[in-house]
Structure formats: C-alpha cells, structure tokens
Amino acid sequence: MLELLAAQPVLLLFLLVGAGTAIGHPKVRGVGLGAAAVLFLALAVGALGAANDVELHVPESYGTLGLTLFTFTVGIVSGASFFASLRKSLGLVAATVGVLGLGGVVAVVLGRVLGLDAATVAGAFAGALTNTPALAAAREAAGDDVAPTVAYAVTYVVGVLGMLVLAHLALRTRADDTDAPRPLVNRTVRVEVREEPTLRELLERHEGRITFSRVRHGEDRPVEAANLDDVLREGDMVTVVGEEDAVDAVTAELGHTSSHILQADRRYLDMRRVTVSNPAVAGLTIGELELARRFGATISRLRRGDVDIVATDELRLQPGDRVRVIAPRDTMPAISRYFGDSSRGFSDINPVVLGAGMALGVLLGMVSVPVAGGTFTLGAAMGTLLVGLVLGRVGRIGPLVTVMPFTAAQALSELGLLVFLAQAGTVAGGRVEQAFASGQWARVGLLGLVVTGLVGIALWVVMRRGFSVGGTTLSGIVAGAQTQPAVLAFANDRTGFDPRVALGYTLVYPAAMIAKIVAGTVLGGL
C-alpha cells in the first residue's frame, strides 16, 4: 500500500485531504482540529513511509499551487478592509515585528546556552515559527542544508500545536469582543428639530455608521426612497438603518421613534434583495451606481457571506453580494436586470483575474530584495497575497472586474489550503526520523518550545493589553504572525469564517513573512 501511494501522488493527496478532513470534523466540547487535521495526518503518513524506507510525499509544485491559491483568494476577499484598516493599524503591525524580533534574540541567547551552532539555531527558529522561506534563507546564509532542516523538522510540530492552542484560548474569549459587528436595525424616526439637516450631512456626522432607506415629507405625501440630498424638516419621517447605538444617536438628534413604520407602507415603494451578478455593476461603489437618478432607488444594506453591512456610497460591490434595494414598485424588474440577480454571482471564479493575478503574484515573488549584505525573494505566497490585496482593493480596472464572489473565493481558498497542508505534512513527516536520530533533538526541541511559547505569550499580552484586540481578530493575528495556514483554518472553522479572522491574518502576514526571512538570514550567518 505504501509503495502504491508513493507511485500515485494524486491518490495520496486526496486520501490525505478526505481522511484528514473527516478526522478533524468531530468536536470535543466544541473544539475540533478542522483542516489542521490534514497536516497532522500527513505528518504521520510521511513518518510511516520513512520508517519503512518508502518516500511518501506530495510533489512540491502541488503544495506551491495550493498555498498560492490560498493566499491569493485571502487577499482578494480582504483587500478592501485591509487597506481601510492599515493606516490605523501600523502600530499593531510594528508590534508584531517587534515580538518576532524578540523571539530571534531569545533563540540566539538560549541556543548558545544549550551549545547549539548557528545553523541549528536558525533552523529551530524557522520551525518554531513554521516559516519555510525563513528556513531557506537560513540554509543559504549558513551554507549548510542539513543542520537547519533537521532542527526545523524537530520544532515545526511544536510551532503548529503551540499556536493552535493560543488561537483556541483567544477564541474562548470572543464572547467579550468589543469589535464584533452588531446586528443592523431599521427605525422610523419623526423629525422634531428645526435645523433642516440634509441626509448627507447626517451621514457624514455619523461617519458612515448609518444610512437612510425611506423618507416621507409631510403626513399627506407618499413614501419615497431616500436621497442623500433630501432635507429633513419638522414633521417629516425617515427610516434609519444601522447598528443600534448609532440609530439611537440619530433618533435622539432628530426627534423620537415614530409609531408609524414606513417600511410597512408598500403602496409606492417595495423592498427586494438582489444578487450582484452583472459584471458591469460588480467592482463599482454604491455611489457610482447613481441608483437615485436611474431608478429613484436606494440601497439600505448589503449582505456579504453571512454578514450584513451598512450600505455607504464608498462601499465597493463584489459579485455575489446581496443588496437590499428600496425602489418604486414598477422599477423593481428593471433593477433586477441591472444587477443581474443570478445565482452565478455566487460561483463565478473570474478565471481571467484568477489566472492573471496568480501569474503576476508568482512573478512578484521571484523578485530579489537586497538585505544584510545578501538577497532574498518574497516567495510565491507573499507575491500572490500582495497582488490579491491590491486587486481586492481596486475592484475593477476599466471593464475588467478584479474581485470574485465571496463564496467562490472561500471555496478556492479552502481547497488550496487543504492541498498545501497535505504536501507540507508529508515533507516534514519524512524528516522526522532523521531529526530524532540526532543526539541533540531534545535541546533543539526545548529551544523551539521556548521560542514558540515566548512569541505566543508576547503576542497575547501586546495585542490584548496594548491594542485591546478582541479574541476573534487575535486568532487571525496569531495565524498571520505565525504565517501558518493551519492556524487560520482552525480559527475560520471555529468562527464560521468571521471576516475579522481574515483581516487580522492579512494585516500582519506580509510584515511577519519579511521579518522571519530577514531573521533567518541573520541567524544563519552568525
């Protein structure tokens, strides 16, 4: 059987994916390994093959394909929120790099105390933080392929398990998150003030946390779709949509909650959820649609995945989004045609952008960057993540939509991740016997345990105490700082793909990747 699997890598790959996912599915007290189980099964199978003199591994090119597919789609999905959050998160990113630097310093000091050479210390550091590009940099700087690789194999499992535990502990606190997206509410407000503000002024005053769906100017006037240029006068009624505390603030500012419910009056206006599937609409902002001018309509909220979002003019549409449109009844058929309203909006993988973006990312990853007297390459994973982030932020270039449906991107991301975990696990598992044959494996393991534990604890303290990061976002930051997809998969599985997990991951992943490669180069050259 082992020889058959060695001769049929595709068979081996999908057996690992299927069996590993089945093993990771059961949960004990709500906790399960999820996709991370594929990695541990692959480690065991690789070690079993090596023990029987059979080389079992999934080809490296498969792993590269899986990893780049994963990082590219994570970038596509997170691009808009990443750039919106980056400016106010620079301190958080710098703190992550500082924690990783501290881990490197401790690795050097403790490695010397334990009598380990520089090449072994560099490999142990890369394994404790589960970063293969850092291992490659350490091997090149040390001029030694064996010692760093053996140390990497010893500490790799410790690095994965340690950060899985940390992510689990972070997610146990998610009920107390203050950054959790709150449910959106509708409320009809009767205006009692005489200042006559416009809806646009109110929207700017509350920083896009609310929007308006319907308005009635006077008791005997029909209900109309809200237009941001509408002026509110005493006696008018307006429907406010947003998080409850923001809606409360607008209510107190304008007047009081009305006993009338404008959304219940459908004599003139109707409401419908419409799927964005028309390529001419996808990638545009809501403001660029000019729905008020075209159809006398407005969008009150948008559902992306399982999350409702307040519809603001700056919000960029993605294929597969479902928008709640309020419009005159007779224009609804035209509006449905305009948006497309097809189930294809959920499943179109946008192959032009997928192919061009992946190719551009791989090429970017081949670029050499000078550092510490040498050079390193960004790597395909880093390159595709950066390209994905940019494409997700841009939305469209001329007629070309540069994003893909959330559902399709999520499916591709999960497939790519499973393939990568299977490949990485078989390679590391095949080296386990060699690693434990070394007489210094216990000292190397201790070094890896200390580095993983120190970095994990420091991340927890800095993020929770210094930046008040919630448990859900922290689990993504832990995965990004560790540059470990298995930890991200675990957090996604536990949270049902909460977007805060992916945002935390993408915020710190690029800086963490660069910091580890630089550290691997420096440690290997000592």
mmCIF file of N, CA and C in Angstrom, residues 108-225:
data_model
loop_
_atom_site.group_PDB
_atom_site.id
_atom_site.type_symbol
_atom_site.label_atom_id
_atom_site.label_comp_id
_atom_site.label_asym_id
_atom_site.label_seq_id
_atom_site.Cartn_x
_atom_site.Cartn_y
_atom_site.Cartn_z
ATOM 1 N N VAL A 108 18.861 33.068 19.802
ATOM 2 C CA VAL A 108 20.325 33.137 19.771
ATOM 3 C C VAL A 108 20.911 32.913 21.166
ATOM 4 N N VAL A 109 20.373 33.620 22.165
ATOM 5 C CA VAL A 109 20.914 33.529 23.528
ATOM 6 C C VAL A 109 20.741 32.125 24.087
ATOM 7 N N LEU A 110 19.521 31.578 23.990
ATOM 8 C CA LEU A 110 19.271 30.246 24.540
ATOM 9 C C LEU A 110 20.018 29.178 23.747
ATOM 10 N N GLY A 111 20.139 29.374 22.428
ATOM 11 C CA GLY A 111 20.878 28.407 21.613
ATOM 12 C C GLY A 111 22.327 28.291 22.043
ATOM 13 N N ARG A 112 22.939 29.416 22.374
ATOM 14 C CA ARG A 112 24.334 29.377 22.841
ATOM 15 C C ARG A 112 24.440 28.718 24.208
ATOM 16 N N VAL A 113 23.451 28.989 25.076
ATOM 17 C CA VAL A 113 23.453 28.348 26.392
ATOM 18 C C VAL A 113 23.346 26.826 26.239
ATOM 19 N N LEU A 114 22.560 26.382 25.266
ATOM 20 C CA LEU A 114 22.373 24.947 25.050
ATOM 21 C C LEU A 114 23.476 24.328 24.208
ATOM 22 N N GLY A 115 24.418 25.136 23.750
ATOM 23 C CA GLY A 115 25.538 24.613 22.980
ATOM 24 C C GLY A 115 25.197 24.260 21.547
ATOM 25 N N LEU A 116 24.238 24.942 20.943
ATOM 26 C CA LEU A 116 23.825 24.677 19.568
ATOM 27 C C LEU A 116 24.523 25.645 18.621
ATOM 28 N N ASP A 117 24.891 25.166 17.431
ATOM 29 C CA ASP A 117 25.556 26.030 16.459
ATOM 30 C C ASP A 117 24.537 26.936 15.776
ATOM 31 N N ALA A 118 25.042 27.946 15.064
ATOM 32 C CA ALA A 118 24.181 28.970 14.461
ATOM 33 C C ALA A 118 23.217 28.382 13.442
ATOM 34 N N ALA A 119 23.667 27.442 12.628
ATOM 35 C CA ALA A 119 22.797 26.843 11.611
ATOM 36 C C ALA A 119 21.615 26.128 12.262
ATOM 37 N N THR A 120 21.875 25.403 13.344
ATOM 38 C CA THR A 120 20.806 24.692 14.047
ATOM 39 C C THR A 120 19.834 25.672 14.697
ATOM 40 N N VAL A 121 20.355 26.722 15.305
ATOM 41 C CA VAL A 121 19.502 27.738 15.936
ATOM 42 C C VAL A 121 18.591 28.388 14.888
ATOM 43 N N ALA A 122 19.136 28.726 13.727
ATOM 44 C CA ALA A 122 18.334 29.361 12.672
ATOM 45 C C ALA A 122 17.221 28.435 12.189
ATOM 46 N N GLY A 123 17.547 27.143 12.020
ATOM 47 C CA GLY A 123 16.527 26.186 11.598
ATOM 48 C C GLY A 123 15.458 25.990 12.650
ATOM 49 N N ALA A 124 15.870 25.947 13.932
ATOM 50 C CA ALA A 124 14.908 25.795 15.018
ATOM 51 C C ALA A 124 13.977 27.002 15.095
ATOM 52 N N PHE A 125 14.539 28.208 14.886
ATOM 53 C CA PHE A 125 13.721 29.425 14.873
ATOM 54 C C PHE A 125 12.684 29.356 13.755
ATOM 55 N N ALA A 126 13.108 28.962 12.558
ATOM 56 C CA ALA A 126 12.180 28.874 11.420
ATOM 57 C C ALA A 126 11.084 27.850 11.692
ATOM 58 N N GLY A 127 11.435 26.706 12.294
ATOM 59 C CA GLY A 127 10.442 25.687 12.592
ATOM 60 C C GLY A 127 9.505 26.103 13.699
ATOM 61 N N ALA A 128 10.035 26.739 14.743
ATOM 62 C CA ALA A 128 9.194 27.184 15.855
ATOM 63 C C ALA A 128 8.160 28.196 15.398
ATOM 64 N N LEU A 129 8.478 28.952 14.342
ATOM 65 C CA LEU A 129 7.546 29.928 13.785
ATOM 66 C C LEU A 129 7.007 29.472 12.433
ATOM 67 N N THR A 130 7.198 28.192 12.115
ATOM 68 C CA THR A 130 6.635 27.486 10.945
ATOM 69 C C THR A 130 6.741 28.283 9.659
ATOM 70 N N ASN A 131 7.961 28.689 9.315
ATOM 71 C CA ASN A 131 8.141 29.504 8.124
ATOM 72 C C ASN A 131 9.210 28.892 7.224
ATOM 73 N N THR A 132 8.772 28.270 6.131
ATOM 74 C CA THR A 132 9.700 27.614 5.214
ATOM 75 C C THR A 132 10.621 28.592 4.499
ATOM 76 N N PRO A 133 10.139 29.767 4.041
ATOM 77 C CA PRO A 133 11.081 30.728 3.439
ATOM 78 C C PRO A 133 12.198 31.135 4.396
ATOM 79 N N ALA A 134 11.905 31.237 5.689
ATOM 80 C CA ALA A 134 12.950 31.552 6.662
ATOM 81 C C ALA A 134 13.967 30.420 6.740
ATOM 82 N N LEU A 135 13.478 29.176 6.628
ATOM 83 C CA LEU A 135 14.393 28.027 6.601
ATOM 84 C C LEU A 135 15.315 28.101 5.388
ATOM 85 N N ALA A 136 14.740 28.420 4.232
ATOM 86 C CA ALA A 136 15.555 28.530 3.018
ATOM 87 C C ALA A 136 16.611 29.617 3.174
ATOM 88 N N ALA A 137 16.233 30.752 3.773
ATOM 89 C CA ALA A 137 17.184 31.834 3.988
ATOM 90 C C ALA A 137 18.275 31.417 4.963
ATOM 91 N N ALA A 138 17.905 30.663 6.000
ATOM 92 C CA ALA A 138 18.880 30.205 6.992
ATOM 93 C C ALA A 138 19.870 29.219 6.367
ATOM 94 N N ARG A 139 19.374 28.323 5.548
ATOM 95 C CA ARG A 139 20.264 27.346 4.891
ATOM 96 C C ARG A 139 21.267 28.051 3.987
ATOM 97 N N GLU A 140 20.777 29.037 3.232
ATOM 98 C CA GLU A 140 21.669 29.747 2.321
ATOM 99 C C GLU A 140 22.715 30.551 3.094
ATOM 100 N N ALA A 141 22.296 31.245 4.163
ATOM 101 C CA ALA A 141 23.228 32.064 4.940
ATOM 102 C C ALA A 141 24.246 31.210 5.684
ATOM 103 N N ALA A 142 23.825 30.031 6.152
ATOM 104 C CA ALA A 142 24.726 29.162 6.912
ATOM 105 C C ALA A 142 25.610 28.313 6.015
ATOM 106 N N GLY A 143 25.225 28.173 4.730
ATOM 107 C CA GLY A 143 25.970 27.284 3.837
ATOM 108 C C GLY A 143 25.862 25.835 4.255
ATOM 109 N N ASP A 144 24.723 25.481 4.878
ATOM 110 C CA ASP A 144 24.514 24.129 5.416
ATOM 111 C C ASP A 144 23.052 23.752 5.182
ATOM 112 N N ASP A 145 22.826 22.684 4.413
ATOM 113 C CA ASP A 145 21.451 22.257 4.134
ATOM 114 C C ASP A 145 20.913 21.288 5.173
ATOM 115 N N VAL A 146 21.768 20.612 5.909
ATOM 116 C CA VAL A 146 21.334 19.523 6.784
ATOM 117 C C VAL A 146 20.898 20.027 8.156
ATOM 118 N N ALA A 147 21.787 20.726 8.873
ATOM 119 C CA ALA A 147 21.505 21.123 10.261
ATOM 120 C C ALA A 147 20.239 21.984 10.393
ATOM 121 N N PRO A 148 20.049 23.036 9.575
ATOM 122 C CA PRO A 148 18.810 23.813 9.698
ATOM 123 C C PRO A 148 17.556 22.985 9.409
ATOM 124 N N THR A 149 17.641 22.085 8.424
ATOM 125 C CA THR A 149 16.473 21.283 8.053
ATOM 126 C C THR A 149 16.085 20.327 9.170
ATOM 127 N N VAL A 150 17.064 19.679 9.780
ATOM 128 C CA VAL A 150 16.785 18.762 10.887
ATOM 129 C C VAL A 150 16.158 19.518 12.054
ATOM 130 N N ALA A 151 16.724 20.667 12.420
ATOM 131 C CA ALA A 151 16.177 21.463 13.518
ATOM 132 C C ALA A 151 14.766 21.942 13.194
ATOM 133 N N TYR A 152 14.530 22.302 11.956
ATOM 134 C CA TYR A 152 13.205 22.741 11.501
ATOM 135 C C TYR A 152 12.175 21.636 11.707
ATOM 136 N N ALA A 153 12.544 20.406 11.329
ATOM 137 C CA ALA A 153 11.617 19.280 11.460
ATOM 138 C C ALA A 153 11.277 19.006 12.914
ATOM 139 N N VAL A 154 12.256 19.163 13.819
ATOM 140 C CA VAL A 154 12.013 18.914 15.243
ATOM 141 C C VAL A 154 11.039 19.929 15.820
ATOM 142 N N THR A 155 11.181 21.202 15.457
ATOM 143 C CA THR A 155 10.407 22.272 16.098
ATOM 144 C C THR A 155 9.119 22.627 15.373
ATOM 145 N N TYR A 156 8.943 22.133 14.157
ATOM 146 C CA TYR A 156 7.785 22.524 13.344
ATOM 147 C C TYR A 156 6.467 22.141 14.018
ATOM 148 N N VAL A 157 6.367 20.886 14.462
ATOM 149 C CA VAL A 157 5.118 20.433 15.073
ATOM 150 C C VAL A 157 4.816 21.227 16.338
ATOM 151 N N VAL A 158 5.859 21.523 17.123
ATOM 152 C CA VAL A 158 5.681 22.337 18.326
ATOM 153 C C VAL A 158 5.125 23.710 17.948
ATOM 154 N N GLY A 159 5.651 24.277 16.859
ATOM 155 C CA GLY A 159 5.185 25.584 16.420
ATOM 156 C C GLY A 159 3.717 25.591 16.029
ATOM 157 N N VAL A 160 3.293 24.547 15.318
ATOM 158 C CA VAL A 160 1.887 24.475 14.898
ATOM 159 C C VAL A 160 0.981 24.248 16.108
ATOM 160 N N LEU A 161 1.315 23.252 16.929
ATOM 161 C CA LEU A 161 0.472 22.936 18.081
ATOM 162 C C LEU A 161 0.397 24.103 19.068
ATOM 163 N N GLY A 162 1.537 24.753 19.302
ATOM 164 C CA GLY A 162 1.546 25.863 20.253
ATOM 165 C C GLY A 162 0.631 26.985 19.830
ATOM 166 N N MET A 163 0.672 27.358 18.557
ATOM 167 C CA MET A 163 -0.167 28.458 18.099
ATOM 168 C C MET A 163 -1.631 28.040 17.935
ATOM 169 N N LEU A 164 -1.883 26.746 17.693
ATOM 170 C CA LEU A 164 -3.271 26.268 17.701
ATOM 171 C C LEU A 164 -3.875 26.432 19.100
ATOM 172 N N VAL A 165 -3.088 26.100 20.117
ATOM 173 C CA VAL A 165 -3.556 26.274 21.496
ATOM 174 C C VAL A 165 -3.826 27.746 21.785
ATOM 175 N N LEU A 166 -2.917 28.622 21.349
ATOM 176 C CA LEU A 166 -3.099 30.051 21.583
ATOM 177 C C LEU A 166 -4.345 30.572 20.869
ATOM 178 N N ALA A 167 -4.550 30.141 19.618
ATOM 179 C CA ALA A 167 -5.751 30.564 18.886
ATOM 180 C C ALA A 167 -7.012 30.070 19.583
ATOM 181 N N HIS A 168 -6.966 28.844 20.088
ATOM 182 C CA HIS A 168 -8.115 28.305 20.820
ATOM 183 C C HIS A 168 -8.414 29.150 22.061
ATOM 184 N N LEU A 169 -7.375 29.501 22.819
ATOM 185 C CA LEU A 169 -7.571 30.312 24.015
ATOM 186 C C LEU A 169 -8.120 31.696 23.659
ATOM 187 N N ALA A 170 -7.624 32.265 22.552
ATOM 188 C CA ALA A 170 -8.124 33.573 22.116
ATOM 189 C C ALA A 170 -9.613 33.499 21.765
ATOM 190 N N LEU A 171 -10.003 32.435 21.072
ATOM 191 C CA LEU A 171 -11.394 32.314 20.638
ATOM 192 C C LEU A 171 -12.334 32.010 21.793
ATOM 193 N N ARG A 172 -11.792 31.494 22.904
ATOM 194 C CA ARG A 172 -12.649 31.265 24.062
ATOM 195 C C ARG A 172 -13.134 32.580 24.673
ATOM 196 N N THR A 173 -12.454 33.678 24.337
ATOM 197 C CA THR A 173 -12.835 34.991 24.873
ATOM 198 C C THR A 173 -13.662 35.798 23.884
ATOM 199 N N ARG A 174 -14.020 35.213 22.739
ATOM 200 C CA ARG A 174 -14.649 36.013 21.685
ATOM 201 C C ARG A 174 -16.018 36.554 22.076
ATOM 202 N N ALA A 175 -16.662 35.957 23.062
ATOM 203 C CA ALA A 175 -17.958 36.479 23.504
ATOM 204 C C ALA A 175 -17.823 37.888 24.087
ATOM 205 N N ASP A 176 -16.620 38.239 24.523
ATOM 206 C CA ASP A 176 -16.392 39.566 25.112
ATOM 207 C C ASP A 176 -15.837 40.572 24.109
ATOM 208 N N ASP A 177 -15.743 40.207 22.828
ATOM 209 C CA ASP A 177 -15.183 41.111 21.825
ATOM 210 C C ASP A 177 -15.988 42.403 21.746
ATOM 211 N N THR A 178 -15.278 43.508 21.781
ATOM 212 C CA THR A 178 -15.946 44.809 21.621
ATOM 213 C C THR A 178 -15.985 45.252 20.163
ATOM 214 N N ASP A 179 -15.232 44.549 19.303
ATOM 215 C CA ASP A 179 -15.207 44.926 17.887
ATOM 216 C C ASP A 179 -16.111 44.040 17.040
ATOM 217 N N ALA A 180 -16.966 43.246 17.683
ATOM 218 C CA ALA A 180 -17.860 42.360 16.931
ATOM 219 C C ALA A 180 -18.888 43.187 16.163
ATOM 220 N N PRO A 181 -19.134 42.839 14.893
ATOM 221 C CA PRO A 181 -20.160 43.560 14.136
ATOM 222 C C PRO A 181 -21.539 43.333 14.758
ATOM 223 N N ARG A 182 -22.254 44.404 14.994
ATOM 224 C CA ARG A 182 -23.552 44.289 15.645
ATOM 225 C C ARG A 182 -24.658 44.175 14.603
ATOM 226 N N PRO A 183 -25.770 43.527 14.966
ATOM 227 C CA PRO A 183 -26.892 43.417 14.021
ATOM 228 C C PRO A 183 -27.407 44.789 13.622
ATOM 229 N N LEU A 184 -27.841 44.880 12.368
ATOM 230 C CA LEU A 184 -28.405 46.144 11.885
ATOM 231 C C LEU A 184 -29.889 46.202 12.202
ATOM 232 N N VAL A 185 -30.367 47.407 12.493
ATOM 233 C CA VAL A 185 -31.782 47.600 12.801
ATOM 234 C C VAL A 185 -32.357 48.682 11.903
ATOM 235 N N ASN A 186 -33.683 48.617 11.690
ATOM 236 C CA ASN A 186 -34.441 49.666 10.993
ATOM 237 C C ASN A 186 -35.266 50.426 12.023
ATOM 238 N N ARG A 187 -35.376 51.732 11.856
ATOM 239 C CA ARG A 187 -36.241 52.503 12.756
ATOM 240 C C ARG A 187 -36.786 53.719 12.016
ATOM 241 N N THR A 188 -38.077 53.926 12.147
ATOM 242 C CA THR A 188 -38.696 55.124 11.586
ATOM 243 C C THR A 188 -38.668 56.231 12.641
ATOM 244 N N VAL A 189 -38.094 57.371 12.270
ATOM 245 C CA VAL A 189 -37.913 58.489 13.196
ATOM 246 C C VAL A 189 -38.729 59.682 12.722
ATOM 247 N N ARG A 190 -39.468 60.295 13.646
ATOM 248 C CA ARG A 190 -40.197 61.524 13.327
ATOM 249 C C ARG A 190 -39.313 62.722 13.682
ATOM 250 N N VAL A 191 -39.172 63.632 12.733
ATOM 251 C CA VAL A 191 -38.288 64.775 12.902
ATOM 252 C C VAL A 191 -38.990 65.862 13.711
ATOM 253 N N GLU A 192 -38.293 66.360 14.748
ATOM 254 C CA GLU A 192 -38.862 67.398 15.609
ATOM 255 C C GLU A 192 -37.971 68.635 15.696
ATOM 256 N N VAL A 193 -36.832 68.609 15.022
ATOM 257 C CA VAL A 193 -35.904 69.738 15.096
ATOM 258 C C VAL A 193 -36.150 70.689 13.929
ATOM 259 N N ARG A 194 -35.647 71.915 14.044
ATOM 260 C CA ARG A 194 -35.885 72.929 13.022
ATOM 261 C C ARG A 194 -34.628 73.276 12.223
ATOM 262 N N GLU A 195 -33.524 72.553 12.463
ATOM 263 C CA GLU A 195 -32.278 72.895 11.778
ATOM 264 C C GLU A 195 -32.292 72.529 10.292
ATOM 265 N N GLU A 196 -33.190 71.613 9.889
ATOM 266 C CA GLU A 196 -33.325 71.164 8.497
ATOM 267 C C GLU A 196 -32.009 70.615 7.929
ATOM 268 N N PRO A 197 -31.463 69.558 8.550
ATOM 269 C CA PRO A 197 -30.245 68.940 8.018
ATOM 270 C C PRO A 197 -30.562 68.115 6.776
ATOM 271 N N THR A 198 -29.562 67.942 5.922
ATOM 272 C CA THR A 198 -29.707 67.008 4.801
ATOM 273 C C THR A 198 -29.277 65.621 5.271
ATOM 274 N N LEU A 199 -29.724 64.595 4.548
ATOM 275 C CA LEU A 199 -29.321 63.223 4.894
ATOM 276 C C LEU A 199 -27.813 63.057 4.733
ATOM 277 N N ARG A 200 -27.240 63.738 3.760
ATOM 278 C CA ARG A 200 -25.791 63.640 3.550
ATOM 279 C C ARG A 200 -25.027 64.192 4.761
ATOM 280 N N GLU A 201 -25.498 65.307 5.315
ATOM 281 C CA GLU A 201 -24.845 65.877 6.492
ATOM 282 C C GLU A 201 -24.904 64.926 7.676
ATOM 283 N N LEU A 202 -26.050 64.282 7.856
ATOM 284 C CA LEU A 202 -26.191 63.322 8.958
ATOM 285 C C LEU A 202 -25.283 62.116 8.757
ATOM 286 N N LEU A 203 -25.185 61.654 7.521
ATOM 287 C CA LEU A 203 -24.342 60.503 7.211
ATOM 288 C C LEU A 203 -22.882 60.806 7.525
ATOM 289 N N GLU A 204 -22.415 61.991 7.122
ATOM 290 C CA GLU A 204 -21.030 62.382 7.389
ATOM 291 C C GLU A 204 -20.785 62.573 8.881
ATOM 292 N N ARG A 205 -21.787 63.103 9.586
ATOM 293 C CA ARG A 205 -21.651 63.355 11.014
ATOM 294 C C ARG A 205 -21.478 62.050 11.791
ATOM 295 N N HIS A 206 -22.101 61.003 11.297
ATOM 296 C CA HIS A 206 -22.036 59.703 11.982
ATOM 297 C C HIS A 206 -21.081 58.740 11.282
ATOM 298 N N GLU A 207 -20.217 59.262 10.433
ATOM 299 C CA GLU A 207 -19.081 58.531 9.843
ATOM 300 C C GLU A 207 -19.489 57.222 9.165
ATOM 301 N N GLY A 208 -20.597 57.249 8.447
ATOM 302 C CA GLY A 208 -20.992 56.099 7.654
ATOM 303 C C GLY A 208 -21.523 54.922 8.443
ATOM 304 N N ARG A 209 -21.825 55.110 9.729
ATOM 305 C CA ARG A 209 -22.332 54.000 10.538
ATOM 306 C C ARG A 209 -23.829 53.795 10.332
ATOM 307 N N ILE A 210 -24.482 54.748 9.697
ATOM 308 C CA ILE A 210 -25.920 54.625 9.433
ATOM 309 C C ILE A 210 -26.174 54.976 7.975
ATOM 310 N N THR A 211 -27.358 54.626 7.512
ATOM 311 C CA THR A 211 -27.822 55.075 6.204
ATOM 312 C C THR A 211 -29.329 55.260 6.309
ATOM 313 N N PHE A 212 -29.953 55.735 5.232
ATOM 314 C CA PHE A 212 -31.376 56.029 5.235
ATOM 315 C C PHE A 212 -32.013 55.318 4.048
ATOM 316 N N SER A 213 -33.177 54.705 4.290
ATOM 317 C CA SER A 213 -33.809 53.945 3.216
ATOM 318 C C SER A 213 -35.067 54.607 2.669
ATOM 319 N N ARG A 214 -35.892 55.200 3.536
ATOM 320 C CA ARG A 214 -37.154 55.799 3.106
ATOM 321 C C ARG A 214 -37.352 57.140 3.802
ATOM 322 N N VAL A 215 -38.137 58.009 3.169
ATOM 323 C CA VAL A 215 -38.454 59.304 3.764
ATOM 324 C C VAL A 215 -39.859 59.711 3.323
ATOM 325 N N ARG A 216 -40.568 60.387 4.218
ATOM 326 C CA ARG A 216 -41.878 60.959 3.853
ATOM 327 C C ARG A 216 -41.905 62.395 4.339
ATOM 328 N N HIS A 217 -42.081 63.302 3.394
ATOM 329 C CA HIS A 217 -42.093 64.726 3.700
ATOM 330 C C HIS A 217 -43.537 65.172 3.923
ATOM 331 N N GLY A 218 -43.982 65.153 5.177
ATOM 332 C CA GLY A 218 -45.348 65.570 5.472
ATOM 333 C C GLY A 218 -46.297 64.382 5.529
ATOM 334 N N GLU A 219 -47.393 64.563 6.282
ATOM 335 C CA GLU A 219 -48.327 63.473 6.524
ATOM 336 C C GLU A 219 -49.040 62.995 5.265
ATOM 337 N N ASP A 220 -49.324 63.914 4.329
ATOM 338 C CA ASP A 220 -50.130 63.551 3.165
ATOM 339 C C ASP A 220 -49.290 63.266 1.930
ATOM 340 N N ARG A 221 -47.989 63.085 2.109
ATOM 341 C CA ARG A 221 -47.098 62.815 0.981
ATOM 342 C C ARG A 221 -46.778 61.326 0.904
ATOM 343 N N PRO A 222 -46.467 60.830 -0.297
ATOM 344 C CA PRO A 222 -46.124 59.412 -0.417
ATOM 345 C C PRO A 222 -44.730 59.127 0.154
ATOM 346 N N VAL A 223 -44.507 57.872 0.493
ATOM 347 C CA VAL A 223 -43.192 57.427 0.947
ATOM 348 C C VAL A 223 -42.269 57.348 -0.264
ATOM 349 N N GLU A 224 -41.039 57.895 -0.132
ATOM 350 C CA GLU A 224 -40.082 57.904 -1.233
ATOM 351 C C GLU A 224 -38.786 57.231 -0.797
ATOM 352 N N ALA A 225 -38.044 56.758 -1.788
ATOM 353 C CA ALA A 225 -36.696 56.259 -1.498
ATOM 354 C C ALA A 225 -35.824 57.434 -1.075
#
